[in-house]
PDB file of C-alpha atoms in Angstrom:
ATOM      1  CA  UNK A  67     102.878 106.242 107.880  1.00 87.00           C
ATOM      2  CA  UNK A  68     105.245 103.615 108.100  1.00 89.00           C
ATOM      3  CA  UNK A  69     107.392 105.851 110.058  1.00 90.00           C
ATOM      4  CA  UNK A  70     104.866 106.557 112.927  1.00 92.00           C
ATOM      5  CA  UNK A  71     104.330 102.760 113.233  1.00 92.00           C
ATOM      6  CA  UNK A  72     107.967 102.054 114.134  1.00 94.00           C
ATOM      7  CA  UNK A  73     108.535 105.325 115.630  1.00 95.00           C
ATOM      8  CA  UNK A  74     105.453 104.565 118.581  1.00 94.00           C
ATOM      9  CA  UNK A  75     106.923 100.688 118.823  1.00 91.00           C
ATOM     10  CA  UNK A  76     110.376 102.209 119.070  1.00 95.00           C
ATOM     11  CA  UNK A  77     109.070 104.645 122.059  1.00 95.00           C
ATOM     12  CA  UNK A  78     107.165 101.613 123.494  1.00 92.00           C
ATOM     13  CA  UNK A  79     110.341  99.478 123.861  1.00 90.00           C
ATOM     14  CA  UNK A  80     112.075 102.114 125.410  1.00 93.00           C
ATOM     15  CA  UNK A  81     109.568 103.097 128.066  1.00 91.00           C
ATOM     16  CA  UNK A  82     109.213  99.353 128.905  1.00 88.00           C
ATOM     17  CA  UNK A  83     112.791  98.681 129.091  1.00 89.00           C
ATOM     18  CA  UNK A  84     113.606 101.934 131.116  1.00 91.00           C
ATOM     19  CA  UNK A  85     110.584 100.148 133.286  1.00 87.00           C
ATOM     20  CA  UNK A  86     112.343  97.331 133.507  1.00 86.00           C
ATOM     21  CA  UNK A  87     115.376  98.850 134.221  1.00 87.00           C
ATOM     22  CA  UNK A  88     114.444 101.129 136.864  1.00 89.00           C
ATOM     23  CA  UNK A  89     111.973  97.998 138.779  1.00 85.00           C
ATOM     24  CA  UNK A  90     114.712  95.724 138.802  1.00 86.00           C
ATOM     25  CA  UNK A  91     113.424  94.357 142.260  1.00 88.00           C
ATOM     26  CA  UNK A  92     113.383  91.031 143.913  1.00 90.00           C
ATOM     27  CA  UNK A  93     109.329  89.774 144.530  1.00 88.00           C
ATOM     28  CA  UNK A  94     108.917  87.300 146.827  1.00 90.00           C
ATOM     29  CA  UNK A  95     105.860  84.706 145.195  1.00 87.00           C
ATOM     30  CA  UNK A  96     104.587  82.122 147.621  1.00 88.00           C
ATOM     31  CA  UNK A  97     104.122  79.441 145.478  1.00 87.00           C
ATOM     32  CA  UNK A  98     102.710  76.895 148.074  1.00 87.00           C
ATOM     33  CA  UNK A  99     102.801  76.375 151.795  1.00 85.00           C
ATOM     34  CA  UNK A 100     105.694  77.351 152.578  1.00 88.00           C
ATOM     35  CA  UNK A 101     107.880  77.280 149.131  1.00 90.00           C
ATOM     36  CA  UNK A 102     108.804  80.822 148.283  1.00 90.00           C
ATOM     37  CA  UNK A 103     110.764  82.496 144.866  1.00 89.00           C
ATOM     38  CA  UNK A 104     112.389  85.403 144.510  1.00 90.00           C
ATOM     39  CA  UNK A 105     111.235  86.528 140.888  1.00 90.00           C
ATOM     40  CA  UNK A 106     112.395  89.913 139.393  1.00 89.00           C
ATOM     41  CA  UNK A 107     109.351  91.929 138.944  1.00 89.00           C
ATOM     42  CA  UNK A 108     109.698  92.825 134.929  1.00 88.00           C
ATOM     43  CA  UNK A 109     109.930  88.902 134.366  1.00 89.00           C
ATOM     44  CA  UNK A 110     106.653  88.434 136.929  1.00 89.00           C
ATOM     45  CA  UNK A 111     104.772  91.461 134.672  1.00 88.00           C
ATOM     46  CA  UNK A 112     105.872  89.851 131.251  1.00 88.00           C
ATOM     47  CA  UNK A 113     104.673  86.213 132.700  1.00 91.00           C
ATOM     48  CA  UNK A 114     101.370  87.503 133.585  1.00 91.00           C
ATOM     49  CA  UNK A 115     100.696  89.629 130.531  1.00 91.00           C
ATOM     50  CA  UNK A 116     101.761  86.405 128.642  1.00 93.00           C
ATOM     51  CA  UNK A 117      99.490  84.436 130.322  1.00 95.00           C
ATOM     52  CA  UNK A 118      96.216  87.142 130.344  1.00 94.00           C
ATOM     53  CA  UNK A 119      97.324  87.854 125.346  1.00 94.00           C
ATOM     54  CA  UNK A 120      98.242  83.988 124.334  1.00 96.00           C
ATOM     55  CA  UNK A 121      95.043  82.543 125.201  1.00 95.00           C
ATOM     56  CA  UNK A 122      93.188  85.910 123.574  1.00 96.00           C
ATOM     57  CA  UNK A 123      95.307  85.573 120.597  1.00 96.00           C
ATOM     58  CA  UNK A 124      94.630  81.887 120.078  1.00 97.00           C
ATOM     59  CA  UNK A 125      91.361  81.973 120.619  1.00 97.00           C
ATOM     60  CA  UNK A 126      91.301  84.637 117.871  1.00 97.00           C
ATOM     61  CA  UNK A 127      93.396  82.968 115.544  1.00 97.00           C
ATOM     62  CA  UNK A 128      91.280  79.651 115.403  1.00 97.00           C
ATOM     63  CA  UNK A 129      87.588  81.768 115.375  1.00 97.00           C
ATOM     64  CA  UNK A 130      89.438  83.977 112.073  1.00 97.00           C
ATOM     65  CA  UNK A 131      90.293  80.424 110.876  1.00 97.00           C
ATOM     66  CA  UNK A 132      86.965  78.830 111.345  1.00 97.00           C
ATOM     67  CA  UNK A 133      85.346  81.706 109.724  1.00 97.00           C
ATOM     68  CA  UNK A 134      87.954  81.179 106.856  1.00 97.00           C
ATOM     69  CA  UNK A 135      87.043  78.018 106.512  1.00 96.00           C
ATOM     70  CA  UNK A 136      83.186  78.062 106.529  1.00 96.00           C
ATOM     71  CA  UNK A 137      83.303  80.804 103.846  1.00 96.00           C
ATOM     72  CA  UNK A 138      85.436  78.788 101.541  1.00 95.00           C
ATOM     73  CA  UNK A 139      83.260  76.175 101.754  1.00 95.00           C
ATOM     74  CA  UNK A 140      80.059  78.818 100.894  1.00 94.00           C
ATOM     75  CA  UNK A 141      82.214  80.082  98.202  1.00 93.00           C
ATOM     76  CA  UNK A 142      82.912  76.768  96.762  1.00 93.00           C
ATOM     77  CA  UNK A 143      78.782  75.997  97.248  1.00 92.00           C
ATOM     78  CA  UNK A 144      77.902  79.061  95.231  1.00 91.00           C
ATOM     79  CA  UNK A 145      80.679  78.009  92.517  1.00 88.00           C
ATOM     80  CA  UNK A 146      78.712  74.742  91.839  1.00 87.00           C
ATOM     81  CA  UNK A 147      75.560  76.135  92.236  1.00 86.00           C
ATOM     82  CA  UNK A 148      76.502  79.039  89.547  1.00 83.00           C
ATOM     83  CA  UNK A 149      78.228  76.100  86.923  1.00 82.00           C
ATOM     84  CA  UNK A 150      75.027  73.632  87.242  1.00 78.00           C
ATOM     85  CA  UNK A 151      72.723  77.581  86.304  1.00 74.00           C
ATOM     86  CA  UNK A 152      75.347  77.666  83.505  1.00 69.00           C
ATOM     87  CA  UNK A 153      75.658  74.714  81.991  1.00 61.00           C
ATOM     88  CA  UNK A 154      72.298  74.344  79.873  1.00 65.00           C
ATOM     89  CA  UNK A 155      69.864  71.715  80.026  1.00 57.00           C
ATOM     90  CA  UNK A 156      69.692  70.185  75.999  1.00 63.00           C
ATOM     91  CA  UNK A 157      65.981  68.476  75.845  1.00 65.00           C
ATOM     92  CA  UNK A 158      66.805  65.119  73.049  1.00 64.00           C
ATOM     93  CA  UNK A 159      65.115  66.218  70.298  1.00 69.00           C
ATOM     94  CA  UNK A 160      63.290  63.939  68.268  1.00 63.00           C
ATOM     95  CA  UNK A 161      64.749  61.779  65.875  1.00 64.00           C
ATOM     96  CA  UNK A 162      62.517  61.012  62.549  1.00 67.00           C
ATOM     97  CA  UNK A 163      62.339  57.982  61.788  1.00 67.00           C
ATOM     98  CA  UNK A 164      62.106  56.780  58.247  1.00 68.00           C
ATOM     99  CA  UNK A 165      60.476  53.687  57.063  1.00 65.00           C
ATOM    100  CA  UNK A 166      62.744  52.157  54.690  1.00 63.00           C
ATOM    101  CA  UNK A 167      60.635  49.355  53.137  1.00 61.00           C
ATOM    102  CA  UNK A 168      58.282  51.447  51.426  1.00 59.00           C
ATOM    103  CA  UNK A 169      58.635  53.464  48.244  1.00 59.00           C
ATOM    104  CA  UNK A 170      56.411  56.278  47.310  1.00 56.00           C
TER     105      UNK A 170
END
């Protein structure tokens, strides 16, 4: 299984750099007014697919984290809550007393 995994990532490389390689055009990007840059149009694709995944993957990093956290803390709740069930409750029993003055 391990082999498929790199095999498809291998493949995947490839067909993106033989992309690269075969779109290795100048893009003109008007930035503003009248400001222009030439940008080679793998490096334009890779800047916006970078800028579409890193806020995804963020945003899915710190709601796994979040969720991490919160069931920790319900974990740790449900820890105490089973050690106060366990620990039992000893009523004081009561202690006779004896009168010591008086003989029988």
């Amino acid at each position: 299984m391990q082999f498929l995994k790199t095999l498809f990532w291998a493949l995947l490389v490839g067909v993106m750099v033989a992309f690269a390689l075969n779109n290795m055009t100048m893009v003109p990007l008007k930035l503003w007014g009248t400001l222009y840059a030439d940008v080679n149009l793998p490096l334009l694709l890779l800047v916006t697919f970078l800028a579409g995944f890193l806020p995804t993957f963020v945003a899915l990093h710190l709601t796994r984290w979040r969720l991490r956290q919160r069931i920790a803390a319900t974990d740790r709740t449900l820890a105490d809550l089973h050690r106060a069930d366990a620990v039992p409750v000893v009523a004081a029993e009561a202690v006779p007393t004896t009168n010591m003055g008086a003989t029988l």
